[in-house]
């Protein structure tokens, strides 16, 4: 009899941490707290971290979808205002046509950006690992046609173990915009490097991507400016800075980091992307 009472006591005591997790999860569902606390035994940390990551991912997705229309409307205000001003200014038909072409291209870029941003699904907790090289090869084949006059050579240094854990569309947007930026500014060479990031315990490895070119590079004081939405590094180069804004939003959605430095190997700009380990 004493043994049964002792076993029941031990069982009740051992389940106390799990009951605290259940109570906190109930409070999250009711909206009383925003996330699980970190005051849990080490054995339950993977569970509470997974729950918190799921909560944050869903909250980010909801915020992104809620803000897309408002952001798009705000982005389109300026080109629409410019067109209205030009129509009222009595300009020649030729000048008006040129200005309309510029503003319509800008509006198209803005719409494409917002659609890509809304479609980006953020950090996937249980996404299948995607290889890097096949996606990169497909993108480069297209860019080689677009920039055929320049004859840019794109080289790969991709580890066989490098994997992207997320949506295929997000990987295409990330690599596509980074590589297109490289092709746009390169004189003759672009280099894509990919390797697994550091990991701990049973966590899946992160990802480290670098795209560098042999172009003019970016002055440190200009880095923040060119990464702003709608800002170009050079007015003579087609585009409105939308691609790099998509890259920044994707990296933020995956809780990663972006750095822009001088390429030691090629001499131009190097964009370093670091995505953290998964759960």
Short mmCIF file of C-alpha atoms in Angstrom, two decimals:
data_model
loop_
_atom_site.label_atom_id
_atom_site.label_comp_id
_atom_site.label_asym_id
_atom_site.label_seq_id
_atom_site.Cartn_x
_atom_site.Cartn_y
_atom_site.Cartn_z
CA UNK A 1 0.00 0.00 0.00
CA UNK A 2 2.80 2.38 0.91
CA UNK A 3 4.51 1.52 -2.40
CA UNK A 4 1.39 2.42 -4.40
CA UNK A 5 1.05 5.75 -2.61
CA UNK A 6 4.73 6.45 -3.23
CA UNK A 7 4.38 5.60 -6.94
CA UNK A 8 1.34 7.85 -7.25
CA UNK A 9 3.21 10.69 -5.55
CA UNK A 10 6.22 10.27 -7.87
CA UNK A 11 3.95 10.20 -10.92
CA UNK A 12 2.13 13.35 -9.85
CA UNK A 13 5.41 15.12 -9.11
CA UNK A 14 7.00 14.11 -12.43
CA UNK A 15 3.98 15.39 -14.38
CA UNK A 16 4.01 18.85 -12.78
CA UNK A 17 6.28 20.43 -15.46
CA UNK A 18 4.09 19.03 -18.24
CA UNK A 19 0.98 20.43 -16.53
CA UNK A 20 2.66 23.86 -16.44
CA UNK A 21 3.28 23.60 -20.19
CA UNK A 22 -0.38 22.71 -20.76
CA UNK A 23 -1.53 25.60 -18.59
CA UNK A 24 0.67 28.07 -20.45
CA UNK A 25 -0.51 26.75 -23.81
CA UNK A 26 -4.10 27.26 -22.69
CA UNK A 27 -3.28 30.87 -21.77
CA UNK A 28 -1.73 31.39 -25.21
CA UNK A 29 -4.90 30.09 -26.85
CA UNK A 30 -6.99 32.51 -24.76
CA UNK A 31 -4.71 35.41 -25.65
CA UNK A 32 -3.64 35.95 -22.02
CA UNK A 33 0.06 35.56 -22.89
CA UNK A 34 1.93 35.92 -26.21
CA UNK A 35 4.33 32.99 -25.97
CA UNK A 36 5.54 30.15 -23.77
CA UNK A 37 7.91 31.08 -20.97
CA UNK A 38 11.48 29.80 -20.80
CA UNK A 39 11.14 28.58 -17.20
CA UNK A 40 10.83 24.87 -17.95
CA UNK A 41 13.03 21.81 -17.35
CA UNK A 42 15.71 21.15 -19.94
CA UNK A 43 13.92 18.03 -21.16
CA UNK A 44 10.89 20.13 -22.20
CA UNK A 45 12.84 22.93 -23.88
CA UNK A 46 12.64 21.42 -27.41
CA UNK A 47 8.84 21.21 -27.02
CA UNK A 48 8.37 24.78 -25.77
CA UNK A 49 10.84 26.15 -28.36
CA UNK A 50 8.92 24.40 -31.15
CA UNK A 51 5.62 25.81 -29.86
CA UNK A 52 7.06 29.34 -29.64
CA UNK A 53 8.55 29.07 -33.14
CA UNK A 54 5.19 27.92 -34.49
CA UNK A 55 3.37 30.79 -32.74
CA UNK A 56 5.83 33.37 -34.09
CA UNK A 57 5.72 31.92 -37.60
CA UNK A 58 1.92 32.03 -37.73
CA UNK A 59 1.88 35.54 -36.29
CA UNK A 60 4.41 36.72 -38.90
CA UNK A 61 2.40 35.15 -41.73
CA UNK A 62 -0.80 36.82 -40.53
CA UNK A 63 0.89 40.21 -40.21
CA UNK A 64 2.44 39.93 -43.66
CA UNK A 65 -0.87 39.06 -45.31
CA UNK A 66 -2.71 41.79 -43.40
CA UNK A 67 -0.21 44.45 -44.43
CA UNK A 68 0.22 43.53 -48.11
CA UNK A 69 -2.71 45.52 -49.51
CA UNK A 70 -1.95 48.55 -47.35
CA UNK A 71 1.71 48.47 -48.38
CA UNK A 72 0.82 48.08 -52.04
CA UNK A 73 -1.60 51.01 -51.91
CA UNK A 74 1.01 53.15 -50.20
CA UNK A 75 3.71 52.16 -52.71
CA UNK A 76 1.52 53.04 -55.69
CA UNK A 77 0.64 56.52 -54.42
CA UNK A 78 3.79 58.18 -55.71
CA UNK A 79 3.77 56.90 -59.33
CA UNK A 80 0.03 57.59 -59.59
CA UNK A 81 0.58 61.11 -58.31
CA UNK A 82 3.38 61.65 -60.83
CA UNK A 83 1.15 60.50 -63.69
CA UNK A 84 -1.65 62.79 -62.56
CA UNK A 85 0.75 65.73 -62.38
CA UNK A 86 2.14 65.03 -65.84
CA UNK A 87 -1.33 64.76 -67.35
CA UNK A 88 -2.21 68.18 -65.93
CA UNK A 89 1.06 69.84 -66.92
CA UNK A 90 0.42 70.17 -70.65
CA UNK A 91 3.61 68.34 -71.65
CA UNK A 92 4.20 67.19 -75.20
CA UNK A 93 2.84 63.80 -76.18
CA UNK A 94 6.36 62.39 -76.53
CA UNK A 95 7.47 63.52 -73.06
CA UNK A 96 4.23 62.29 -71.55
CA UNK A 97 4.66 58.89 -73.20
CA UNK A 98 8.20 58.56 -71.84
CA UNK A 99 7.10 59.49 -68.32
CA UNK A 100 4.16 57.09 -68.44
CA UNK A 101 6.50 54.30 -69.53
CA UNK A 102 8.84 54.98 -66.59
CA UNK A 103 6.04 55.12 -64.03
CA UNK A 104 4.20 52.07 -65.38
CA UNK A 105 7.40 50.03 -65.17
CA UNK A 106 7.84 51.23 -61.62
CA UNK A 107 4.27 50.25 -60.73
CA UNK A 108 4.79 46.83 -62.28
CA UNK A 109 7.91 46.35 -60.13
CA UNK A 110 6.01 47.39 -57.02
CA UNK A 111 3.12 45.02 -57.67
CA UNK A 112 5.55 42.16 -58.36
CA UNK A 113 7.34 42.91 -55.12
CA UNK A 114 4.20 42.92 -53.00
CA UNK A 115 2.92 39.70 -54.59
CA UNK A 116 6.23 38.00 -53.88
CA UNK A 117 6.21 39.33 -50.32
CA UNK A 118 2.67 38.11 -49.69
CA UNK A 119 3.46 34.69 -51.16
CA UNK A 120 6.56 34.23 -49.02
CA UNK A 121 5.53 31.85 -46.25
CA UNK A 122 8.37 32.45 -43.83
CA UNK A 123 10.38 30.03 -41.73
CA UNK A 124 9.10 26.47 -42.23
CA UNK A 125 9.30 24.35 -39.11
CA UNK A 126 9.04 21.00 -40.87
CA UNK A 127 9.89 21.83 -44.50
CA UNK A 128 11.67 19.26 -46.62
CA UNK A 129 15.32 20.09 -47.34
CA UNK A 130 15.87 21.56 -50.82
CA UNK A 131 19.18 21.25 -52.70
CA UNK A 132 20.73 24.52 -53.84
CA UNK A 133 22.51 23.65 -57.08
CA UNK A 134 19.55 22.57 -59.24
CA UNK A 135 17.59 25.73 -58.47
CA UNK A 136 20.68 27.91 -59.03
CA UNK A 137 21.43 26.27 -62.38
CA UNK A 138 17.89 26.93 -63.63
CA UNK A 139 18.10 30.60 -62.60
CA UNK A 140 21.53 31.10 -64.15
CA UNK A 141 20.42 29.61 -67.49
CA UNK A 142 17.73 32.29 -67.70
CA UNK A 143 20.07 35.11 -66.61
CA UNK A 144 22.68 34.09 -69.18
CA UNK A 145 20.08 34.75 -71.88
CA UNK A 146 19.01 38.09 -70.44
CA UNK A 147 22.62 39.29 -70.05
CA UNK A 148 24.05 37.46 -73.08
CA UNK A 149 25.70 40.65 -74.39
CA UNK A 150 27.85 40.90 -71.25
CA UNK A 151 29.00 37.28 -71.42
CA UNK A 152 29.03 36.87 -67.64
CA UNK A 153 30.56 33.65 -66.27
CA UNK A 154 28.75 32.36 -63.17
CA UNK A 155 30.68 29.88 -61.03
CA UNK A 156 29.39 27.65 -58.23
CA UNK A 157 31.09 26.53 -55.03
CA UNK A 158 28.23 24.60 -53.42
CA UNK A 159 28.67 22.02 -50.68
CA UNK A 160 26.77 18.76 -51.34
CA UNK A 161 25.36 19.05 -47.80
CA UNK A 162 23.96 22.57 -48.22
CA UNK A 163 20.16 22.59 -47.94
CA UNK A 164 17.42 25.21 -47.76
CA UNK A 165 14.53 24.38 -45.41
CA UNK A 166 11.54 26.29 -46.76
CA UNK A 167 9.28 26.82 -49.74
CA UNK A 168 10.74 26.23 -53.23
CA UNK A 169 9.36 29.62 -54.30
CA UNK A 170 11.23 31.35 -51.47
CA UNK A 171 14.49 29.71 -52.53
CA UNK A 172 13.90 30.82 -56.13
CA UNK A 173 13.18 34.40 -55.03
CA UNK A 174 16.21 34.49 -52.76
CA UNK A 175 18.69 33.04 -55.25
CA UNK A 176 17.04 34.71 -58.24
CA UNK A 177 17.29 38.25 -56.89
CA UNK A 178 20.80 37.80 -55.50
CA UNK A 179 22.09 36.30 -58.74
CA UNK A 180 20.31 38.83 -60.94
CA UNK A 181 21.86 41.62 -58.91
CA UNK A 182 25.26 39.99 -59.45
CA UNK A 183 24.73 39.66 -63.20
CA UNK A 184 23.49 43.25 -63.40
CA UNK A 185 26.63 44.74 -61.83
CA UNK A 186 29.31 42.21 -62.82
CA UNK A 187 31.86 42.99 -65.49
CA UNK A 188 32.44 39.33 -66.34
CA UNK A 189 32.22 37.05 -63.27
CA UNK A 190 29.74 36.03 -60.56
CA UNK A 191 30.40 33.48 -57.81
CA UNK A 192 27.74 31.64 -55.78
CA UNK A 193 28.90 29.90 -52.61
CA UNK A 194 26.68 27.74 -50.39
CA UNK A 195 27.53 25.69 -47.32
CA UNK A 196 25.73 24.34 -44.25
CA UNK A 197 25.62 26.66 -41.28
CA UNK A 198 26.62 25.63 -37.76
CA UNK A 199 24.18 23.57 -35.75
CA UNK A 200 23.81 22.26 -32.22
CA UNK A 201 22.55 18.93 -30.98
CA UNK A 202 19.76 17.47 -33.09
CA UNK A 203 18.85 20.75 -34.79
CA UNK A 204 18.99 20.74 -38.58
CA UNK A 205 21.83 22.80 -40.01
CA UNK A 206 21.32 26.37 -41.15
CA UNK A 207 22.55 27.75 -44.47
CA UNK A 208 25.24 30.23 -45.48
CA UNK A 209 24.93 31.74 -48.97
CA UNK A 210 27.21 34.23 -50.69
CA UNK A 211 26.86 35.89 -54.09
CA UNK A 212 29.74 38.07 -55.22
CA UNK A 213 30.71 39.82 -58.46
CA UNK A 214 33.62 41.65 -60.08
CA UNK A 215 31.69 44.88 -60.54
CA UNK A 216 32.38 48.29 -59.02
CA UNK A 217 31.35 47.21 -55.53
CA UNK A 218 29.39 49.22 -52.96
CA UNK A 219 30.80 51.90 -50.71
CA UNK A 220 30.09 51.16 -47.02
CA UNK A 221 28.16 54.42 -46.65
CA UNK A 222 25.87 53.42 -49.55
CA UNK A 223 24.93 49.94 -48.29
CA UNK A 224 21.96 51.08 -46.21
CA UNK A 225 20.70 53.28 -49.05
CA UNK A 226 20.70 50.64 -51.78
CA UNK A 227 18.91 48.18 -49.50
CA UNK A 228 16.03 50.61 -49.04
CA UNK A 229 12.89 49.77 -50.93
CA UNK A 230 12.73 51.43 -54.35
CA UNK A 231 16.27 52.86 -54.34
CA UNK A 232 18.77 52.06 -57.09
CA UNK A 233 22.51 52.13 -56.72
CA UNK A 234 22.85 53.76 -60.14
CA UNK A 235 20.09 55.52 -62.07
CA UNK A 236 21.56 54.23 -65.33
CA UNK A 237 20.83 50.61 -64.35
CA UNK A 238 17.28 49.39 -64.97
CA UNK A 239 15.28 48.42 -61.90
CA UNK A 240 14.03 50.08 -58.75
CA UNK A 241 15.73 48.24 -55.90
CA UNK A 242 12.71 45.97 -55.52
CA UNK A 243 14.73 42.76 -55.82
CA UNK A 244 16.94 43.46 -52.84
CA UNK A 245 13.89 44.45 -50.78
CA UNK A 246 12.40 41.02 -51.50
CA UNK A 247 15.68 39.43 -50.41
CA UNK A 248 15.64 41.37 -47.14
CA UNK A 249 12.03 40.47 -46.38
CA UNK A 250 12.66 36.78 -47.11
CA UNK A 251 15.73 36.69 -44.91
CA UNK A 252 13.82 38.42 -42.12
CA UNK A 253 10.95 35.93 -42.47
CA UNK A 254 13.43 33.08 -42.02
CA UNK A 255 15.05 34.91 -39.08
CA UNK A 256 18.33 35.22 -40.92
CA UNK A 257 20.89 37.97 -41.49
CA UNK A 258 22.16 39.83 -44.56
CA UNK A 259 25.55 41.52 -44.83
CA UNK A 260 27.01 43.45 -47.77
CA UNK A 261 30.79 43.66 -47.95
CA UNK A 262 33.61 43.95 -50.49
CA UNK A 263 34.46 40.67 -52.27
CA UNK A 264 38.03 39.67 -51.45
CA UNK A 265 38.15 37.27 -54.40
CA UNK A 266 36.44 39.19 -57.20
CA UNK A 267 36.74 42.77 -55.99
CA UNK A 268 33.08 43.77 -56.34
CA UNK A 269 30.17 43.44 -53.92
CA UNK A 270 29.49 40.34 -51.86
CA UNK A 271 26.08 39.60 -50.35
CA UNK A 272 26.29 37.18 -47.41
CA UNK A 273 23.10 35.45 -46.24
CA UNK A 274 23.05 33.46 -42.99
CA UNK A 275 19.98 31.39 -42.13
CA UNK A 276 19.86 29.96 -38.59
CA UNK A 277 19.56 26.29 -37.61
CA UNK A 278 16.08 24.80 -37.61
CA UNK A 279 14.33 22.91 -34.84
#
